XYZ file of C-alpha atoms in Angstrom:
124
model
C 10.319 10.232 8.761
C 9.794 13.972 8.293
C 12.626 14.921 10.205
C 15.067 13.014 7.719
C 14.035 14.933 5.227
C 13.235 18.176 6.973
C 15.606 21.515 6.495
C 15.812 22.168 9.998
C 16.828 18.790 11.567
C 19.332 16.202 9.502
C 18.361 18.258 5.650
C 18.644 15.040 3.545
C 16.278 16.049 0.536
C 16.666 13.391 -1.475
C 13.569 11.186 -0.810
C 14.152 8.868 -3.554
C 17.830 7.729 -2.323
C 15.837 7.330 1.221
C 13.226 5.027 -0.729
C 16.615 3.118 -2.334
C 18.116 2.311 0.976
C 15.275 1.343 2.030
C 14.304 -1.492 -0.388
C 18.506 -2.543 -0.164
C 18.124 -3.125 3.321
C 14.702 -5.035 2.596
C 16.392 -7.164 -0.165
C 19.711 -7.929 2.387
C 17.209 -8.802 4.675
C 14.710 -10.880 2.865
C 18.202 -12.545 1.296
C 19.676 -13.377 4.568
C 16.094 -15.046 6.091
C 15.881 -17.097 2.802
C 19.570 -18.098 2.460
C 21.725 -17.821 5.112
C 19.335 -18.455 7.688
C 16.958 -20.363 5.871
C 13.931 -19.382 7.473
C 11.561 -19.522 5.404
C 11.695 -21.863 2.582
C 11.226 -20.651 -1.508
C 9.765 -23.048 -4.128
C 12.262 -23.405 -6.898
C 10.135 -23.194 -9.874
C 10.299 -19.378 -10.466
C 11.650 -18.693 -13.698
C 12.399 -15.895 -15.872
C 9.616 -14.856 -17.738
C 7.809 -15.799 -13.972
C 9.964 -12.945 -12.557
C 9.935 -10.481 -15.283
C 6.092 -10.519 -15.642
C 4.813 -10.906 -11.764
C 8.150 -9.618 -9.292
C 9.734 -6.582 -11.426
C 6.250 -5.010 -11.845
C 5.419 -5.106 -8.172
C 8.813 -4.203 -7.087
C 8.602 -1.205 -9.609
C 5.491 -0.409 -7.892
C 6.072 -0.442 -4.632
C 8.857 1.247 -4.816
C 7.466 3.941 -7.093
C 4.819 4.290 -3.844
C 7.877 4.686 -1.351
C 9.006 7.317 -3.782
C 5.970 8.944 -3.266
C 5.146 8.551 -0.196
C 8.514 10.003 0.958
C 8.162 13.193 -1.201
C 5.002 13.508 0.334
C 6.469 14.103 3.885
C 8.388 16.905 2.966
C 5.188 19.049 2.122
C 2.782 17.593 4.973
C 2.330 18.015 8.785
C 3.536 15.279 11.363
C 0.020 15.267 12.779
C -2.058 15.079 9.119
C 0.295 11.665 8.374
C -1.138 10.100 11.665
C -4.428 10.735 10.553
C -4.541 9.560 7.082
C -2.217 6.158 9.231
C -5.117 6.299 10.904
C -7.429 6.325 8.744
C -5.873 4.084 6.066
C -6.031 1.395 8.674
C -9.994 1.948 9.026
C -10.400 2.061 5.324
C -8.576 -0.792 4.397
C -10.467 -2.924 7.256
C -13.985 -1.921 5.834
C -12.804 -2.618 2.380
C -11.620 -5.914 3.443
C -15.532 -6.796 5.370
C -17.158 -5.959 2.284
C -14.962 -7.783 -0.008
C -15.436 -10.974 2.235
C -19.498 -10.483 1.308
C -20.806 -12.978 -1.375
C -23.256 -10.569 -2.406
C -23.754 -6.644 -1.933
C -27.454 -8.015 -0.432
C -25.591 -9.862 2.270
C -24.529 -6.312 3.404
C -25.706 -5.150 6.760
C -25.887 -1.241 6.098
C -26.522 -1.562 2.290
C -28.530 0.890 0.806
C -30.586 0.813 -2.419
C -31.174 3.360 -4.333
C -33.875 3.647 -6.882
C -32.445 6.243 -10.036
C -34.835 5.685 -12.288
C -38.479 4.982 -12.323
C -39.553 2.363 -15.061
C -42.993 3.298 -15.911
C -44.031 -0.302 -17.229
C -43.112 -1.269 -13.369
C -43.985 1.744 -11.266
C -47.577 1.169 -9.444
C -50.390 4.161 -11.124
């Protein structure tokens, strides 16, 4: 992705037209496996006030992080985006372990940490 935008190879600094193609090419896409192709099947009961409160605010969203994201590759090394990839990927899969956890006891490396020592409680 950073050579896109890079000076020295193709010079197209315009990371949020980048982001714009992309999500056209994601909508023609998503549009042509639920339509033309038919897929995958959508339920019919989305309505307006449906789409304006739960699809434009993600959409805005995620494309405000593509934004982002490709402004960020003009101003970081090839080999620091693997590693925060790389990294994300490791995150997000601990995150997901402890979110499947009933209770933050169930946890297998939990740690608890005493901050303050009720006197009523505390042995003399």
């Amino acid at each position: 992705m950073q050579w896109v935008l890079s000076s020295k190879e193709i010079n197209f600094p315009y990371p949020l037209a980048l982001t714009l193609l992309h999500m056209v090419f994601s909508s023609v896409l998503c549009f042509a496996i639920t339509k033309v192709f038919k897929i995958m099947k959508v339920e019919q009961g989305t309505t307006p006030e449906i789409f304006a409160s739960s699809v434009i605010p993600i959409g805005a969203m995620f494309a405000m992080t593509l934004w982002l994201g490709n402004t960020a590759y003009l101003y970081i090394s090839v080999s620091l985006a693997q590693m925060l990839k790389a990294i994300t990927a490791y995150n997000n899969h601990k995150l997901k372990k402890e979110a499947s956890q009933k209770d933050s006891n169930d946890l297998p490396n939990a740690e608890v940490v005493k901050l303050i020592d009720n006197p009523s409680t505390s042995d003399r």
